[in-house]
PDB file of C-alpha atoms and ligand atoms in Angstrom:
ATOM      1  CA  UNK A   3       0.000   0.000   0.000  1.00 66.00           C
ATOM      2  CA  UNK A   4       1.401   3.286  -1.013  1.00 67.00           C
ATOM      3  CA  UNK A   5      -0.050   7.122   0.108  1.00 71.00           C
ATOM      4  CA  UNK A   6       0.707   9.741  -2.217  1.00 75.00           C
ATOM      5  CA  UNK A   7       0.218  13.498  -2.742  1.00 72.00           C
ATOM      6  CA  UNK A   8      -0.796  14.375  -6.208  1.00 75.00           C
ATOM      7  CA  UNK A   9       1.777  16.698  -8.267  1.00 75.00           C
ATOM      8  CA  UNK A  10      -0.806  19.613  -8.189  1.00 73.00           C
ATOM      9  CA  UNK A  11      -1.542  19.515  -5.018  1.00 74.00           C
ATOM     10  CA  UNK A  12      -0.964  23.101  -3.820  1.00 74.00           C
ATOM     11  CA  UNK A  13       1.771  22.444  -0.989  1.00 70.00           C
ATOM     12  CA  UNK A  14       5.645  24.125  -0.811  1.00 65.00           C
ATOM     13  CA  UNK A  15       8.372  21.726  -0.994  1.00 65.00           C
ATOM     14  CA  UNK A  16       8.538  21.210   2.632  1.00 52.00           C
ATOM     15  CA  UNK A  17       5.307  20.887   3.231  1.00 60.00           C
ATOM     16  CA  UNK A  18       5.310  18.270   1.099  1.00 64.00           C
ATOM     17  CA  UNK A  19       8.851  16.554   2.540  1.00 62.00           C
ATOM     18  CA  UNK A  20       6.599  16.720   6.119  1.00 57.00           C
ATOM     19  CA  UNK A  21       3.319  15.235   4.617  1.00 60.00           C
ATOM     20  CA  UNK A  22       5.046  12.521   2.992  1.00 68.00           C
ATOM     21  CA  UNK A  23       7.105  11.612   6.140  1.00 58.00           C
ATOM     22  CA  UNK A  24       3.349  11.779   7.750  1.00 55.00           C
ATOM     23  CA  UNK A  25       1.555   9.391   4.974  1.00 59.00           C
ATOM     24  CA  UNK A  26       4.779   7.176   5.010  1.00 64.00           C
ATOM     25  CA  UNK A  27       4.127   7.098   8.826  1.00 51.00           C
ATOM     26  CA  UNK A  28       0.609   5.252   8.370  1.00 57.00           C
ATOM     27  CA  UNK A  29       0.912   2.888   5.664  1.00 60.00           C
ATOM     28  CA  UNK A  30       3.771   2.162   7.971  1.00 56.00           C
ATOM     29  CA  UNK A  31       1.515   1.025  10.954  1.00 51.00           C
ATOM     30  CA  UNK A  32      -1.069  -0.536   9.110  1.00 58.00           C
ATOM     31  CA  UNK A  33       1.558  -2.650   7.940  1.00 62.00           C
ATOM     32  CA  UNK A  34       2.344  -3.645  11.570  1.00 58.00           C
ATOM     33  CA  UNK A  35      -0.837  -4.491  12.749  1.00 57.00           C
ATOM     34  CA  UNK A  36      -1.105  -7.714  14.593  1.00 54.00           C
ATOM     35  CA  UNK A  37      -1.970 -10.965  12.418  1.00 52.00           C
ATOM     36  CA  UNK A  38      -5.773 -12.189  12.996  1.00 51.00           C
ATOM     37  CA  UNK A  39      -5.701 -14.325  16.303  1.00 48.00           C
ATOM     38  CA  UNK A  40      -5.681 -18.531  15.427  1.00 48.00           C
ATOM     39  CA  UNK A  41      -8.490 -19.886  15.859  1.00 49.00           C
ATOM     40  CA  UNK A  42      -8.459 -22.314  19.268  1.00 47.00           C
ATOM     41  CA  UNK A  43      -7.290 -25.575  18.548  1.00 47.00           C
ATOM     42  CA  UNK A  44      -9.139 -28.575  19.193  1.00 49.00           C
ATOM     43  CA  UNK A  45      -7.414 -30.408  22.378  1.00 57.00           C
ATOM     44  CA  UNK A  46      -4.799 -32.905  21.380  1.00 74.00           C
ATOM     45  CA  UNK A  47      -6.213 -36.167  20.761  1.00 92.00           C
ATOM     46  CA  UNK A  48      -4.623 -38.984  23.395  1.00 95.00           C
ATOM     47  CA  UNK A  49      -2.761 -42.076  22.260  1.00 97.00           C
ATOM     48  CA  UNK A  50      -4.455 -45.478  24.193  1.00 98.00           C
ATOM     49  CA  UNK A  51      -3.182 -48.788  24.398  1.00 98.00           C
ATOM     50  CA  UNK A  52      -5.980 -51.161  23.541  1.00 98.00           C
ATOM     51  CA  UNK A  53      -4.944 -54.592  25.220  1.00 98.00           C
ATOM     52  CA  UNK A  54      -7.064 -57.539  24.428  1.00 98.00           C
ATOM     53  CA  UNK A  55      -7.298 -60.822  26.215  1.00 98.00           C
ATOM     54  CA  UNK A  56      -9.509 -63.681  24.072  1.00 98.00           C
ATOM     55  CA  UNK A  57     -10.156 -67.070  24.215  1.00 98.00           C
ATOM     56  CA  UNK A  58     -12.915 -67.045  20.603  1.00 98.00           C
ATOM     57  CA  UNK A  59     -12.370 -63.830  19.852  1.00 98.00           C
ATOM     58  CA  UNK A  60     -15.403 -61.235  21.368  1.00 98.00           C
ATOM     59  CA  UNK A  61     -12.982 -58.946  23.278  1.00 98.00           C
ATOM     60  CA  UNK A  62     -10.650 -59.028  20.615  1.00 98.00           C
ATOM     61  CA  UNK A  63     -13.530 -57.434  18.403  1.00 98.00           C
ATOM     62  CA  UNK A  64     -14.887 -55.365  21.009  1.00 98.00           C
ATOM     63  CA  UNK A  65     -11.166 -53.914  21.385  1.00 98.00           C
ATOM     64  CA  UNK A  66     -11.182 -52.985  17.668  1.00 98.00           C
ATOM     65  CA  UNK A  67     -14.613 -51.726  18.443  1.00 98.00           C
ATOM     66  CA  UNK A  68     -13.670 -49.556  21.130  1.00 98.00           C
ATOM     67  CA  UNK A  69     -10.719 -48.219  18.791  1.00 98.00           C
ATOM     68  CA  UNK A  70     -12.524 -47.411  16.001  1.00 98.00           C
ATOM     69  CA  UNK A  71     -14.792 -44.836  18.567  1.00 98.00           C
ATOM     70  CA  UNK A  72     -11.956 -43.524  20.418  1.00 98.00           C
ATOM     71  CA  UNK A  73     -10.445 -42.745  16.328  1.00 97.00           C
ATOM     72  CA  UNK A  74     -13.230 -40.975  15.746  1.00 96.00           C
ATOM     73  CA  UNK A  75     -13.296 -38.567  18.665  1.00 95.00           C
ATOM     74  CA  UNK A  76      -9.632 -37.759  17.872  1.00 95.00           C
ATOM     75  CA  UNK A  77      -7.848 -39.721  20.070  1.00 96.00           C
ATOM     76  CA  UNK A  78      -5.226 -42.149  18.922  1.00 97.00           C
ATOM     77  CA  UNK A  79      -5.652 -45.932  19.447  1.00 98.00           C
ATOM     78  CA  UNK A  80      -3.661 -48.855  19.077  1.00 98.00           C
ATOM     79  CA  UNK A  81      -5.046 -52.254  19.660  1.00 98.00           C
ATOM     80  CA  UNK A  82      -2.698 -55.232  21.006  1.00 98.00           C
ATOM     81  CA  UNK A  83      -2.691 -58.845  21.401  1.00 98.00           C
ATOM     82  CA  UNK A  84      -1.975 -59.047  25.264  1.00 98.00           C
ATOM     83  CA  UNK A  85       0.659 -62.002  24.059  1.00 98.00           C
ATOM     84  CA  UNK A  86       2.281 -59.036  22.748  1.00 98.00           C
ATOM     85  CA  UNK A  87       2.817 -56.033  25.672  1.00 98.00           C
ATOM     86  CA  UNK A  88       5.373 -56.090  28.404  1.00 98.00           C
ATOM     87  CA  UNK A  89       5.682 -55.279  31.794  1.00 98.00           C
ATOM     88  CA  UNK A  90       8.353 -52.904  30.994  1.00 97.00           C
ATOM     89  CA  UNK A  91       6.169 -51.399  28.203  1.00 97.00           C
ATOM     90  CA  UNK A  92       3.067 -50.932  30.864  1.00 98.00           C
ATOM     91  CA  UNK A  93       5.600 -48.780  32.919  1.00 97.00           C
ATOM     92  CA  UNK A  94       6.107 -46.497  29.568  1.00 96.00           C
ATOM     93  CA  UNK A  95       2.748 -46.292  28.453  1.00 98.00           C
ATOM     94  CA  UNK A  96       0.024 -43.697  29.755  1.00 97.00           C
ATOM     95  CA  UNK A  97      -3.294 -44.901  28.658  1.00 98.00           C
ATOM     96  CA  UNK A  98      -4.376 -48.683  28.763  1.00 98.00           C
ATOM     97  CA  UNK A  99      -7.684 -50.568  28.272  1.00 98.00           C
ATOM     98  CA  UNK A 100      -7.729 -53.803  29.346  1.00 99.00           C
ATOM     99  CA  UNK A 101     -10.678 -55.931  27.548  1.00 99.00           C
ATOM    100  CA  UNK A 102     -10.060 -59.837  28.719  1.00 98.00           C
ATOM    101  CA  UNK A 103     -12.654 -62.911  29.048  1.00 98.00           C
ATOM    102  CA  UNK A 104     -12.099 -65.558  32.001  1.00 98.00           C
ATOM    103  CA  UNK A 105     -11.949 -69.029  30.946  1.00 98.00           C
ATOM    104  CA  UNK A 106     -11.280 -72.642  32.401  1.00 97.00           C
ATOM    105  CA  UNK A 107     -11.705 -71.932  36.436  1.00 97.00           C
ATOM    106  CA  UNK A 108     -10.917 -68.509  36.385  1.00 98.00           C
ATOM    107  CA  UNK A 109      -8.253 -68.245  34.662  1.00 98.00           C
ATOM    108  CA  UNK A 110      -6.845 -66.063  31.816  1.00 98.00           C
ATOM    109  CA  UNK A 111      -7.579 -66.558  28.276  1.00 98.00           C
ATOM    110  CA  UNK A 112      -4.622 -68.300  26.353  1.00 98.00           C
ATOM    111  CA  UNK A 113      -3.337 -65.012  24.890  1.00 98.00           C
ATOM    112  CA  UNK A 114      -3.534 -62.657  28.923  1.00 98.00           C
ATOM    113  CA  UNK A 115      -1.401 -65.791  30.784  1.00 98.00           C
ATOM    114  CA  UNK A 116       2.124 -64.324  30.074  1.00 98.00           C
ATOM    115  CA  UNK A 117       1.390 -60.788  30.944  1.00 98.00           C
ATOM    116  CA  UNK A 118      -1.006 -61.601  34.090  1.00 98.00           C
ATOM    117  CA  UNK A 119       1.621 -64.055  35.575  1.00 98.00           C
ATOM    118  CA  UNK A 120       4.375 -61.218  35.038  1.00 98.00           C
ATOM    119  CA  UNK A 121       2.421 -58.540  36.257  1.00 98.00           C
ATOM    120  CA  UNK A 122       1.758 -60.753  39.892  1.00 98.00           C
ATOM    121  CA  UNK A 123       5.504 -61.887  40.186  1.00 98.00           C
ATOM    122  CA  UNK A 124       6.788 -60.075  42.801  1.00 98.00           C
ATOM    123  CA  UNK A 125       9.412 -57.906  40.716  1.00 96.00           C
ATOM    124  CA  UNK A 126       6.909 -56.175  38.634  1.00 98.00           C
ATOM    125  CA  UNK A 127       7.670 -52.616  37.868  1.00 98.00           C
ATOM    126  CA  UNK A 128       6.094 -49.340  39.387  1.00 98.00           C
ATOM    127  CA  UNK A 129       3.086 -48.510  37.079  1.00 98.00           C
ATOM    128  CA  UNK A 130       2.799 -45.037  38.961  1.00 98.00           C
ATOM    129  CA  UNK A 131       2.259 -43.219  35.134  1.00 97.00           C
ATOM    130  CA  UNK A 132      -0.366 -45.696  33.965  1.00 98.00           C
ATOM    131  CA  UNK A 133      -4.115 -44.676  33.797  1.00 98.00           C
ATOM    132  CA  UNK A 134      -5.775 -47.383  33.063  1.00 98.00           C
ATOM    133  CA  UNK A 135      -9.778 -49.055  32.820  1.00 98.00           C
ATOM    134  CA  UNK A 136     -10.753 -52.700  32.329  1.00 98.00           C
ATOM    135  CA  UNK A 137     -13.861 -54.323  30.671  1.00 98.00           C
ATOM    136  CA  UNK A 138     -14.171 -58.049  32.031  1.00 98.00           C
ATOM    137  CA  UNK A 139     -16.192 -60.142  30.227  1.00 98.00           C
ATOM    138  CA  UNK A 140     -17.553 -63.179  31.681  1.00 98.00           C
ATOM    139  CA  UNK A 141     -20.653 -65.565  32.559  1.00 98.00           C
ATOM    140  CA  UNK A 142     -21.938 -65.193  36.295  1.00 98.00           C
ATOM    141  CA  UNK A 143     -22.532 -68.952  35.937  1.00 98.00           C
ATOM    142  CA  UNK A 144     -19.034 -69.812  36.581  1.00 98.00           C
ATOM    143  CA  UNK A 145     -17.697 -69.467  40.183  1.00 98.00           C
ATOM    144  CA  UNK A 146     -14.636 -67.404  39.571  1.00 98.00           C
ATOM    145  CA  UNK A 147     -16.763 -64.735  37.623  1.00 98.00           C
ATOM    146  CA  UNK A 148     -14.987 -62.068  35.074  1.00 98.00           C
ATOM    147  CA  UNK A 149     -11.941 -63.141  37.639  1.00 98.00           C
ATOM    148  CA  UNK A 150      -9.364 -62.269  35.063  1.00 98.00           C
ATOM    149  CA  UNK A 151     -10.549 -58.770  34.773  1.00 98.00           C
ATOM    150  CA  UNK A 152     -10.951 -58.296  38.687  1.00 98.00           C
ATOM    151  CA  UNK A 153      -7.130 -59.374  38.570  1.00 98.00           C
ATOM    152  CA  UNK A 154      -6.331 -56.847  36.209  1.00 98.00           C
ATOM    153  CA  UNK A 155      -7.953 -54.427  38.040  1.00 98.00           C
ATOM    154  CA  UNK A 156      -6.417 -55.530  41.201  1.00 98.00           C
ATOM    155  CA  UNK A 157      -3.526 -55.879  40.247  1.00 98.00           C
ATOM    156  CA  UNK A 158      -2.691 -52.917  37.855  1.00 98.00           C
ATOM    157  CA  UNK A 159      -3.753 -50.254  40.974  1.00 98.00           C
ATOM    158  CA  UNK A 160      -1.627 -52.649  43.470  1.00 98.00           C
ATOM    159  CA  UNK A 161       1.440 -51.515  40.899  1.00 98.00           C
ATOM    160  CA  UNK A 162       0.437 -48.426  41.622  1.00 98.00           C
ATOM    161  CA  UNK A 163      -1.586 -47.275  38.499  1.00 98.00           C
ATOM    162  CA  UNK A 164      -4.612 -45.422  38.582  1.00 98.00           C
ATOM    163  CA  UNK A 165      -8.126 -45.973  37.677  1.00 98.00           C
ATOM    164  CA  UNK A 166      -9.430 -43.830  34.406  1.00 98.00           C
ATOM    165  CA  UNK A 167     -12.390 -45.467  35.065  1.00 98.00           C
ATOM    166  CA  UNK A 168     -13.981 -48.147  37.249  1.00 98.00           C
ATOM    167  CA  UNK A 169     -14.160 -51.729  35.944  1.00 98.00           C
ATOM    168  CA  UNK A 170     -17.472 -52.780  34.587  1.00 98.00           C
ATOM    169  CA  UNK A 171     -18.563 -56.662  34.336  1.00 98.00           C
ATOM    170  CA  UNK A 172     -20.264 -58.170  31.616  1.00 98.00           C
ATOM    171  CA  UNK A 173     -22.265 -61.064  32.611  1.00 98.00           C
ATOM    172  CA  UNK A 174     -22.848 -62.725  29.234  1.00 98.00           C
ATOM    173  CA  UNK A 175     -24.292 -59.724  27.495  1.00 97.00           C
ATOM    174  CA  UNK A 176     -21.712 -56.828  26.592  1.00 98.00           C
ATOM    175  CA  UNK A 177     -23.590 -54.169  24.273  1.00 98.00           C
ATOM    176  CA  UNK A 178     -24.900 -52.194  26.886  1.00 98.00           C
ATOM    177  CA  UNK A 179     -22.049 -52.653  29.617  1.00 98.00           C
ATOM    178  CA  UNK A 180     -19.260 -51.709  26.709  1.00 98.00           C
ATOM    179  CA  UNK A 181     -21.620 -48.689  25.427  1.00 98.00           C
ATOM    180  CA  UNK A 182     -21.347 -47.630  29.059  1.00 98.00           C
ATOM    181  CA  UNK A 183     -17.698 -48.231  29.822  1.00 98.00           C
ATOM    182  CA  UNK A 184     -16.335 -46.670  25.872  1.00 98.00           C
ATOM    183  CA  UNK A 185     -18.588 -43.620  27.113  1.00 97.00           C
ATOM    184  CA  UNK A 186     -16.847 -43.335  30.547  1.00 98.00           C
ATOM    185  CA  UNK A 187     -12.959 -43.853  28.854  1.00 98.00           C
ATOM    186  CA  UNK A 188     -14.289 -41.247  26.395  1.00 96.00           C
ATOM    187  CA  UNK A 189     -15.101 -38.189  29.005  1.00 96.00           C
ATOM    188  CA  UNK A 190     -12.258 -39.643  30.618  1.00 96.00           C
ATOM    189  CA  UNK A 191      -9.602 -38.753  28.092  1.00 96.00           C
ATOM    190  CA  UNK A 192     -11.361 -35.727  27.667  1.00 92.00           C
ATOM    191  CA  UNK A 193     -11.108 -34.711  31.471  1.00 92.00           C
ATOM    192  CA  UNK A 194      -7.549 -35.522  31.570  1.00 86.00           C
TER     193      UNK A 194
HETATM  194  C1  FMN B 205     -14.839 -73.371  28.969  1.00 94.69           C
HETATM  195  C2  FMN B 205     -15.255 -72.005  29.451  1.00 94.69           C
HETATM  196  C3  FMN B 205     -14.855 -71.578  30.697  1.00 94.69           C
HETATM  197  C4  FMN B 205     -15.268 -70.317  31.182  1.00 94.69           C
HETATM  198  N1  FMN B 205     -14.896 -69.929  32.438  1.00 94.69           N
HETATM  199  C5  FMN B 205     -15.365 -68.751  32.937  1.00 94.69           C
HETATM  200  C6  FMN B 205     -15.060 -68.364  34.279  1.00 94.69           C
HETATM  201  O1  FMN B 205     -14.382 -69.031  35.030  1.00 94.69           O
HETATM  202  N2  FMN B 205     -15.549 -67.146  34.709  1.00 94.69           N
HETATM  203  C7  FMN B 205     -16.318 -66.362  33.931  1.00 94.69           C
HETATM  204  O2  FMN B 205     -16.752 -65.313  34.386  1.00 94.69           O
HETATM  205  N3  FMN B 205     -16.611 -66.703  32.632  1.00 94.69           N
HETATM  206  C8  FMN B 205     -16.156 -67.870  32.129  1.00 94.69           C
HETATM  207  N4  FMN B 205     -16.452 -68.222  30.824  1.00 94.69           N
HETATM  208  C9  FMN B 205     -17.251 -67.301  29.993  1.00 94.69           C
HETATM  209  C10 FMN B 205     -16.390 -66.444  29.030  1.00 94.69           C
HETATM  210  O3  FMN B 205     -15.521 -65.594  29.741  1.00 94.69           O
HETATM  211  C11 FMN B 205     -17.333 -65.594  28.169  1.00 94.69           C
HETATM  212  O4  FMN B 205     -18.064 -66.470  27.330  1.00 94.69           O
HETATM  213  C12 FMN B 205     -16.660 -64.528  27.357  1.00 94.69           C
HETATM  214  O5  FMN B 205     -17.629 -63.691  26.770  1.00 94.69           O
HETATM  215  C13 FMN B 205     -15.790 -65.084  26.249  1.00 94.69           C
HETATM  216  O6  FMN B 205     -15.090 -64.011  25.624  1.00 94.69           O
HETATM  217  P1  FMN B 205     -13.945 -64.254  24.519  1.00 94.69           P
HETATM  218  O7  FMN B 205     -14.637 -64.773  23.284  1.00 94.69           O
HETATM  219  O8  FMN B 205     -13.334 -62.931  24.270  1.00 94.69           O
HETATM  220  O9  FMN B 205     -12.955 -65.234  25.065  1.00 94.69           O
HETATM  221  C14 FMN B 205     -16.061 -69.477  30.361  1.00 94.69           C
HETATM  222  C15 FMN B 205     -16.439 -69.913  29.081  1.00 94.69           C
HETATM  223  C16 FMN B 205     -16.051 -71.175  28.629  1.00 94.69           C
HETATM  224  C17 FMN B 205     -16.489 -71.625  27.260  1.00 94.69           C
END
């Protein structure tokens, strides 16, 4: 942007020298006006460790579930076998959901035996960074029931992590109890 004085304007020479300085002056501070503010950025989305435990495969689809809502409100999931996370990872991560059946007498699914026997041996890490929430599926018509997921839960607090959410219990039927709990981990995240 340029201000200028036309030629026949009827000013002296110095007058002109002043009003130019005085023009040059404004398209000056227009120039330095501050930028339009950002708008607000959303809040950064979280990234959540997804850990399923399965014996014929519902929690492993209701983990992949649970992902593809937490994806959608911006957070970023990642779903994993249990066979596949460490102790020592648990002590790095920040978020974990823990979805794991019972089977047998109350014991672990096939795929949760590894990482529930190493997370009860007696040289477990500290899991003092860890929030974490567990769904336990299970059938009230067992003794031991959702047993795995009440170890979990136990046992992941015990190491000092805390609770994003309470535990909830499916007895057989898990659409409503999972609606619930994904709604809970979801104003959870966003609280934190
Ligand atoms: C052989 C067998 C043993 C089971 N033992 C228990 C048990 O001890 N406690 C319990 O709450 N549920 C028990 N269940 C129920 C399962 O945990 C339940 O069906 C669960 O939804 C299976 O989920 P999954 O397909 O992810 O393994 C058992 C089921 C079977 C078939």
């Amino acid at each position: 942007m340029k201000l200028t004085i036309p030629d026949n304007a009827p000013f002296s020479g110095t007058q002109r020298m002043w009003l130019k300085g005085f023009l040059d002056g404004i398209v000056s501070t227009i120039h330095q006006q501050p930028a339009a503010p950002e708008a607000i950025a959303p809040a950064a989305g979280q990234s959540v460790t997804i850990a399923w435990g399965s014996q014929t495969g519902t929690c492993e689809a209701l983990a992949k579930k649970a992902a593809k809502t937490l994806s959608s409100k911006g957070h970023i999931p990642m779903v994993l076998n249990m066979q596949d996370l460490s102790t020592d990872a648990l002590a790095s991560t920040e978020n974990l959901l823990v979805i794991t059946s019972t089977y047998g007498d109350g014991e672990p699914p096939d795929n949760a035996a590894a990482l529930h026997s190493a997370l009860h041996a007696p040289d477990a890490p500290s899991l003092s960074s860890l929030r974490f929430t567990v769904l336990a599926l299970g059938d009230s018509s067992y003794p031991d029931f959702c047993k795995c997921g009440r170890d979990f839960d136990q046992r992941l607090a015990a190491l000092g992590a805390s609770r994003a959410t309470p535990l909830i219990e499916c007895d057989v039927d898990y659409d409503e109890p999972f609606a619930k709990w994904i709604g809970a981990v979801d104003a959870a995240l966003a609280a934190a």
